[in-house]
Every structure is written in C-alpha cells, then in structure tokens.
Short mmCIF file of C-alpha atoms in Angstrom, two decimals:
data_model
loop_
_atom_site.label_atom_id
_atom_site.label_comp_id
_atom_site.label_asym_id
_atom_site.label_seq_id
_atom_site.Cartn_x
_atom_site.Cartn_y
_atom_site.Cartn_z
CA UNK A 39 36.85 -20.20 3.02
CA UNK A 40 36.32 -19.80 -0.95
CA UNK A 41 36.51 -16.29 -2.42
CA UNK A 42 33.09 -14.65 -3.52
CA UNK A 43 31.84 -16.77 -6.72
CA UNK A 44 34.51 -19.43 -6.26
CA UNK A 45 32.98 -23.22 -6.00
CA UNK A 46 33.72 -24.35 -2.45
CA UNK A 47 36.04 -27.50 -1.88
CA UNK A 48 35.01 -30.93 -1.40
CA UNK A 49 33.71 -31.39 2.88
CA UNK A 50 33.84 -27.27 2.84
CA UNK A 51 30.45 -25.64 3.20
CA UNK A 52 29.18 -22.98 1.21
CA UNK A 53 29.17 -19.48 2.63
CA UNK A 54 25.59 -18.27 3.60
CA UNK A 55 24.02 -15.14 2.13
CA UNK A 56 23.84 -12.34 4.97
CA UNK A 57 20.21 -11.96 6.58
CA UNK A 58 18.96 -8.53 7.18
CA UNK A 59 18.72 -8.70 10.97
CA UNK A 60 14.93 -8.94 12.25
CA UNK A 61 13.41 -5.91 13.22
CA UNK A 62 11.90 -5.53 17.20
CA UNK A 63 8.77 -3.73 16.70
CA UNK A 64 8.90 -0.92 19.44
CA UNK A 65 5.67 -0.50 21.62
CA UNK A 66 5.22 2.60 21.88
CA UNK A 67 5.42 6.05 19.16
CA UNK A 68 4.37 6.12 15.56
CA UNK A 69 6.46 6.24 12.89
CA UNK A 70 5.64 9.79 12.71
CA UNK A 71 6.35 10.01 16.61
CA UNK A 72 9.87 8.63 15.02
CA UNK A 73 10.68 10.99 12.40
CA UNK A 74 9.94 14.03 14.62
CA UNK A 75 12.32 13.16 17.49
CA UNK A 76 14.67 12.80 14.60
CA UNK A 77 14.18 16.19 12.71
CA UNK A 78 12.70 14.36 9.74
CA UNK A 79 10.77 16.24 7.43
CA UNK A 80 7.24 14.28 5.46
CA UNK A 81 6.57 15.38 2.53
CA UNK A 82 3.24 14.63 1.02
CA UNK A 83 3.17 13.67 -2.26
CA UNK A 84 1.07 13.68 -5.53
CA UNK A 85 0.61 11.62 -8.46
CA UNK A 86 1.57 14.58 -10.98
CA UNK A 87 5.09 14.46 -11.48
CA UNK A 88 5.62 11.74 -9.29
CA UNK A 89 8.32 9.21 -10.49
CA UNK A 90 10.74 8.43 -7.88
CA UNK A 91 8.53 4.95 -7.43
CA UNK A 92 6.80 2.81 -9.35
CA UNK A 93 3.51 1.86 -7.18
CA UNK A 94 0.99 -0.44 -8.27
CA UNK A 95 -2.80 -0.40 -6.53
CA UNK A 96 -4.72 -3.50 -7.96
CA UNK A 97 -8.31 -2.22 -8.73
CA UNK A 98 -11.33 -5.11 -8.20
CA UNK A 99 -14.67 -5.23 -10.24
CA UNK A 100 -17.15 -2.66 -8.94
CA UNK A 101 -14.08 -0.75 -7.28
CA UNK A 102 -13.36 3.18 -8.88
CA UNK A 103 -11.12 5.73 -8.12
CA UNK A 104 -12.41 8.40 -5.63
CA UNK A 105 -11.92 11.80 -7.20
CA UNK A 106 -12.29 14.15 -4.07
CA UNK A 107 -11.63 11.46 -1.16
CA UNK A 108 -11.91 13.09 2.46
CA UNK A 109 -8.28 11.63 3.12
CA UNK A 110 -5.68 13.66 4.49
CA UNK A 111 -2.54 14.08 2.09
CA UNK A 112 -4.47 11.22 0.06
CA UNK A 113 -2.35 10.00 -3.45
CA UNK A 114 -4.93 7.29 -4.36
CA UNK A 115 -7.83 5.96 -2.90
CA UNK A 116 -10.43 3.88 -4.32
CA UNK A 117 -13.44 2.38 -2.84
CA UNK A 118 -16.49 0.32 -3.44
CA UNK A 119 -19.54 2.65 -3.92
CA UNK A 120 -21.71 0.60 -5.28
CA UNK A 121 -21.80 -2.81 -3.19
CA UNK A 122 -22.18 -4.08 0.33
CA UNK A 123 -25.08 -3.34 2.58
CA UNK A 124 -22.78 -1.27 5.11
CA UNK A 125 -23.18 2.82 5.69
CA UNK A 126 -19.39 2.19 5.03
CA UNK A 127 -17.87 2.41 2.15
CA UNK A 128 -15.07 -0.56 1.88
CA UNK A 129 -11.86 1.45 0.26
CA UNK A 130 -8.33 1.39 0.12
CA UNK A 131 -5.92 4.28 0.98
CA UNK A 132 -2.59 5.11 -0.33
CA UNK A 133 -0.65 8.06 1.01
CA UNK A 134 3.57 9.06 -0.65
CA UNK A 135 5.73 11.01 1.31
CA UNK A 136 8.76 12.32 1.01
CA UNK A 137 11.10 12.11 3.77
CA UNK A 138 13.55 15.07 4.57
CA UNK A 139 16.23 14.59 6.82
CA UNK A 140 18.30 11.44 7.91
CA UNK A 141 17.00 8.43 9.62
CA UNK A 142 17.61 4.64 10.28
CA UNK A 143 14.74 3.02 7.53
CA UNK A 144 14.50 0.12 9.95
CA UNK A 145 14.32 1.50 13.55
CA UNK A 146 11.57 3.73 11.87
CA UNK A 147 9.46 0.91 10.44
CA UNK A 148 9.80 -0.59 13.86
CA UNK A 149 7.17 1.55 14.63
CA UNK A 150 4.72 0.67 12.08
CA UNK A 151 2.32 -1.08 14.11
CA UNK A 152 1.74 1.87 16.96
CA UNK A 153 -0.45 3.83 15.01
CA UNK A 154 -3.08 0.98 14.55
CA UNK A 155 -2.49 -0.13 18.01
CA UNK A 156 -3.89 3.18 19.64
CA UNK A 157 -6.93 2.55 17.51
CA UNK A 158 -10.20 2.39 19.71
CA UNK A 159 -10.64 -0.96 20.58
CA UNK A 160 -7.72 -1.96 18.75
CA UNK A 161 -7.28 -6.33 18.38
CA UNK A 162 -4.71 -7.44 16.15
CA UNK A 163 -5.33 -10.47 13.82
CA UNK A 164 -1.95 -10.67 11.72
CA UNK A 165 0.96 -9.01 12.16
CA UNK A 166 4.95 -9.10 10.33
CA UNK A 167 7.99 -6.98 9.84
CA UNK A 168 9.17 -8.54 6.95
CA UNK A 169 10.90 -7.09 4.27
CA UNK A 170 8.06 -5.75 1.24
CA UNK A 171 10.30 -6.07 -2.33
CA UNK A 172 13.80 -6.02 -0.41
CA UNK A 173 12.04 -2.48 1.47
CA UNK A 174 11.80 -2.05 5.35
CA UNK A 175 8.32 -2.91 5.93
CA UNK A 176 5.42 -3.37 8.61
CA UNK A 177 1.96 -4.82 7.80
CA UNK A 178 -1.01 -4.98 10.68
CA UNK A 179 -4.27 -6.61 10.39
CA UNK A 180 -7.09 -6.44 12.72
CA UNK A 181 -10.61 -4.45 14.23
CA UNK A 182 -11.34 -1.50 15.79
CA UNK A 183 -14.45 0.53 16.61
CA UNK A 184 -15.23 3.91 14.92
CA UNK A 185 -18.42 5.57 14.79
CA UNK A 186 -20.48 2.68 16.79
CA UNK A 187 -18.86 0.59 14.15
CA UNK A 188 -16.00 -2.07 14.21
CA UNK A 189 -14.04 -1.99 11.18
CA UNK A 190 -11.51 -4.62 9.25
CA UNK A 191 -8.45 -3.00 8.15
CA UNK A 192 -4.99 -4.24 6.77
CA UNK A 193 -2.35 -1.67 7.05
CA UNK A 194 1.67 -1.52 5.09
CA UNK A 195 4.14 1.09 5.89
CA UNK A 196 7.01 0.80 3.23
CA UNK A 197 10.35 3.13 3.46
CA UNK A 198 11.08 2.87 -0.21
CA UNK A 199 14.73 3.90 -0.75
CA UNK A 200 15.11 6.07 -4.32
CA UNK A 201 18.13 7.05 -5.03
CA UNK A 202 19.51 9.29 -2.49
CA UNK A 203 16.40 9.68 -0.78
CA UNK A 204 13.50 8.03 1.07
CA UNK A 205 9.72 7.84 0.98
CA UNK A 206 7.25 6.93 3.31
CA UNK A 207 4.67 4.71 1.28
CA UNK A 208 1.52 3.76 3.34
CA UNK A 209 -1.63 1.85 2.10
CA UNK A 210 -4.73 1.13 4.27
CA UNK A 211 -7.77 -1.32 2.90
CA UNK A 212 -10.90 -0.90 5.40
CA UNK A 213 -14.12 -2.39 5.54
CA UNK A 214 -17.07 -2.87 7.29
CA UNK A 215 -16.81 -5.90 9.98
CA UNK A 216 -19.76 -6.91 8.55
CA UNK A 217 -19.17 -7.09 5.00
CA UNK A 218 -15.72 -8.43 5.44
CA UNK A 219 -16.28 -11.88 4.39
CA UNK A 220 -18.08 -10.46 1.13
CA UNK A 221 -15.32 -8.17 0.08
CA UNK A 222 -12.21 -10.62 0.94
CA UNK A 223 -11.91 -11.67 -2.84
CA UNK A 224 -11.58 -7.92 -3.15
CA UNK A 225 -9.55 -6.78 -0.32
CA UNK A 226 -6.85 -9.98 -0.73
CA UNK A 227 -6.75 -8.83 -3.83
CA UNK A 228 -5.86 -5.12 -3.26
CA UNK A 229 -3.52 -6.01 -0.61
CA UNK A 230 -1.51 -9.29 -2.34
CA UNK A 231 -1.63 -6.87 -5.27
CA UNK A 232 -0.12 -3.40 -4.13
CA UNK A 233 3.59 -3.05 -5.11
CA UNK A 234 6.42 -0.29 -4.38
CA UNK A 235 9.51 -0.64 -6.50
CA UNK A 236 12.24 1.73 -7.95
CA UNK A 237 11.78 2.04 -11.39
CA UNK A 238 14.95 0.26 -12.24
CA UNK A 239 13.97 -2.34 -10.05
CA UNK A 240 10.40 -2.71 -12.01
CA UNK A 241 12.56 -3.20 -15.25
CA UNK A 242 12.21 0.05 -16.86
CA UNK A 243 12.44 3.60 -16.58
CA UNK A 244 10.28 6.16 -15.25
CA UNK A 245 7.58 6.47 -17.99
CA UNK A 246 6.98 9.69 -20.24
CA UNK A 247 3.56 11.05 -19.86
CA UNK A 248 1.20 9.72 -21.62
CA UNK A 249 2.34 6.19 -21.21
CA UNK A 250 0.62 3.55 -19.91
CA UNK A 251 1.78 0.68 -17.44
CA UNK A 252 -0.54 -2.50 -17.38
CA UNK A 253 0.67 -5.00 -14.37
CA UNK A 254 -0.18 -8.96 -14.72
CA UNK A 255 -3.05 -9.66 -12.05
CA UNK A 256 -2.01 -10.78 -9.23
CA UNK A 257 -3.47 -13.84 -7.40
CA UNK A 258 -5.07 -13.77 -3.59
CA UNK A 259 -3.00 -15.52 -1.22
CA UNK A 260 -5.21 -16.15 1.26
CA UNK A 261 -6.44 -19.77 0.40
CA UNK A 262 -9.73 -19.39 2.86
CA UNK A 263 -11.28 -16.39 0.30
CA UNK A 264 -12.42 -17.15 -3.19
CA UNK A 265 -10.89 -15.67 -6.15
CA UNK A 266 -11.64 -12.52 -7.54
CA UNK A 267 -12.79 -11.72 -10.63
CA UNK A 268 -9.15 -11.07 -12.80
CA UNK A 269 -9.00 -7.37 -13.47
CA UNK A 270 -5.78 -5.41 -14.17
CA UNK A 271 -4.55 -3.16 -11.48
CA UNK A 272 -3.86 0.45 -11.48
CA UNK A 273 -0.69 1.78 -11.97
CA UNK A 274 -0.34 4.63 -10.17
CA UNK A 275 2.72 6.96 -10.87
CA UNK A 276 3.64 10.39 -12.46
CA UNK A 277 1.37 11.33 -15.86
CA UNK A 278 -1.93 11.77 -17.36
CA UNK A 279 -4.03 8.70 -17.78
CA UNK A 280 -5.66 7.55 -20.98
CA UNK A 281 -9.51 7.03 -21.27
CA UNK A 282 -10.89 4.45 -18.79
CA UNK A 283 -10.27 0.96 -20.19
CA UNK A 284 -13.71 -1.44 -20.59
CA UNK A 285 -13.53 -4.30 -18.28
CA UNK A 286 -10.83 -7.13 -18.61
CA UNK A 287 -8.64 -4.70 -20.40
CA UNK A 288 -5.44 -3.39 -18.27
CA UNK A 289 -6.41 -0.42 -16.38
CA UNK A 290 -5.73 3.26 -17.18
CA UNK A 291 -3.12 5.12 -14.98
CA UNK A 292 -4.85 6.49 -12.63
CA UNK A 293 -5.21 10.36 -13.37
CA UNK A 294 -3.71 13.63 -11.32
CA UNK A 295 -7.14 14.48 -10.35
CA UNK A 296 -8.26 10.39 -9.70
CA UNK A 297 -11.09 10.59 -12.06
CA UNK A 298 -14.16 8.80 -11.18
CA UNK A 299 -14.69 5.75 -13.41
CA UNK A 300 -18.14 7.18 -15.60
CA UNK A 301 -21.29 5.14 -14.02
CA UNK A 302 -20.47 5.00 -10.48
CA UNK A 303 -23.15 5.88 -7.77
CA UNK A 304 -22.50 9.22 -6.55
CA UNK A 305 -25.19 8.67 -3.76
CA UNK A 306 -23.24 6.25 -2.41
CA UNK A 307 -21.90 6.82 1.43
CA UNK A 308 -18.84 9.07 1.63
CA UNK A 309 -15.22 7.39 2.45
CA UNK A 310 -14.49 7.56 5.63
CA UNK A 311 -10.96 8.95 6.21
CA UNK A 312 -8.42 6.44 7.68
CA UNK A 313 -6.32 7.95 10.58
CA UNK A 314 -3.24 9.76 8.97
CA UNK A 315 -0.59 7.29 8.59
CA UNK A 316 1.59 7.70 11.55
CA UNK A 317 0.47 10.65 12.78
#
C-alpha cells in the first residue's frame, strides 16, 4: 500500500479518503435533553462581540431585521412584515450558544430532529444528518399545528467546532402553510443561503468593528421554486453595522440591537416565537 501522497503502482488501487461514519438519529431526547444528561452548559450568545464564527443569514426582498423579536435567547431573526395574506408573519430564527462542558458533537446532533418531532401534529417532509461545511449537522422539514394554524418550517442544528470549544448554532425559517408556495423563492433562499464557518475557514480573520462582510448570493436549490430576486445576505457576526445599504447593494452587518430596516410596517403581525431550540 503506497505511503500518504505517493502515486500508487500499476494494478494497485488508490487508498480511499476516510468517511465520517453516518450518524443514527436517536428517537427520543432533544439535543438539549443531551447536553443535560451530560453536564453541558448552553450559553446564549449575542452578536456584540461575537467572533468565534463567521455566520451568514441571506436576507430576501421585502425581508428586515426584527429589532425586539419575541424569541427566546434570539441572535438574529428576520421576517417578512410586509407580505403574505397570513396573521403569520413568515421569519427566520437564528439562535448561538456556547457550549460548556465536554460532549460527543455527533451523538448530540443525533438528536436534532426530536425537538421538531414532539411538535403538535408533527409530519416530516425532508429529513438528513449530513455534514453542514465539514460540521455535525441535522436539518428537518415539515408541518405542524400551532394556534389553529399548521405551519411550514425547515430547521438546522450545527455544532460548530472553534478552536477549543463548541457552539450550538440553530436556525429555524417558518411560514404560514398557506403562504408557503408564495414565500419558497424566499425561504430556499434563506435556507440554501445560511452558512457557519470558522473564520479561518471563511478565508479571513475575525473582522475589526466597523468592517463590513458582503457574501456572493447564493442560488435556491430547490429546482420546483422560482428564483428569488438576487439580494446580498446578511452577515451576521461581532461589530457595529454601517447604514442600511439601498437595494442590490451587499447588505449591512446586521447591528447589536438588529435595527429595523427604515420603512417597514410596524403594524404588521408580531413574530411568533419558534420553540427554543432543543429545549
């Protein structure tokens, strides 16, 4: 068998790269059910300060930061307040934390999909534990009923590795049943979009304040949905944010207080809080 970087001999075959093992989603306990049976600390994070990840939220047309969302332990969450003829508000959730203690990143993301599953009338659509940018990951699509509603939601767990320590990365995008169809160039967008990487894996270093990061649009992949308008995403890390940028132009950071884009409805329904991330 050839050495590491050595070409093999003629009639031998190449050595195969090791595959990460595939992860067994467990059935039942959330991943938050996991870290407490294992003494593991969460952390909830902010976006002042915050540079142990680079984490990228693409932001559609019409879509605006929510200043004072009613989200638990929220670190971004943006919404569309001005379209859609549902009482709710289609929005996207993203919730950091930091993750004290010791723990196996991949028996813990085996329990990504719990949380969604005890929803009320929980049915799953799509489902994967692949790996999200080389990170343990779980990803669950599907409906559920809340408020004499049923809802469409997509929801990623990520244990992001930085360093020495780990963070529990979570994003939720929710709509309406009802207006799902409407808001798919949207929503694909959001969630073929959203990125967590270590700032030496996004090719840089953490960024002073006042610095910008601008991210190349990313494309749906869902073939069935139209494409959305192109509009930068939001980069959403650790320092003030310039003004907001006019349309077409790459997006501001968003700020430590998630300033409301200037012109947005502010009668427009309230966003509805997303269970707490594997709670």
């Amino acid at each position: 068998m050839p050495a590491a970087g050595q070409v093999p001999a003629a009639g031998q075959l190449p050595v195969a790269a090791p595959v990460a093992p595939a992860i067994t989603p467990a059935v039942t306990g959330t991943v938050r059910d996991y870290l407490n049976g294992k003494g593991v600390k969460p952390e909830a994070q902010r976006p002042q300060g915050f540079n142990a990840l680079e984490i990228t939220l693409p932001m559609p047309p019409r879509w605006t930061p929510v200043p004072d969302p009613n989200v638990p332990d929220a670190f971004a969450v943006i919404a569309d307040r001005v379209g859609g003829n549902s009482v709710y508000t289609s929005n996207a959730q993203v919730v950091v934390y930091k993750l004290v203690g010791d723990l196996d990143p991949a028996e813990a993301i085996s329990h990504g999909f719990v949380d969604s599953q005890n929803l009320l009338a929980w049915r799953t659509t799509n489902a994967s534990m692949a790996e999200f940018g080389g990170f343990p990951s779980s990803v669950i699509e599907g409906t559920y009923r809340e408020n004499d509603m049923t809802l469409n939601t997509s929801r990623r767990h990520v244990i992001a590795a930085s360093g020495s320590e780990n963070y529990l990365v979570s994003l939720s995008v929710t709509t309406a049943q009802s207006q799902a169809v409407a808001d798919a160039p949207a929503t694909d967008a959001i969630i073929n979009g959203f990125r967590v990487a270590t700032p030496t894996a996004a090719g840089h270093t953490p960024a002073r304040a006042g610095a910008a990061t601008a991210v190349a649009p990313q494309t749906p992949a869902r073939a069935a949905s139209p494409a959305a308008p192109a509009q930068a995403p939001v980069s959403i890390p650790h320092h003030p944010a310039a003004a907001t940028a006019p349309a077409q132009a790459p997006a501001p950071n968003l700020t430590p207080a998630l300033q409301a884009v200037p012109g947005q409805v502010a009668a427009a329904p309230p966003v509805a809080a997303a269970p707490a991330p594997s709670r």
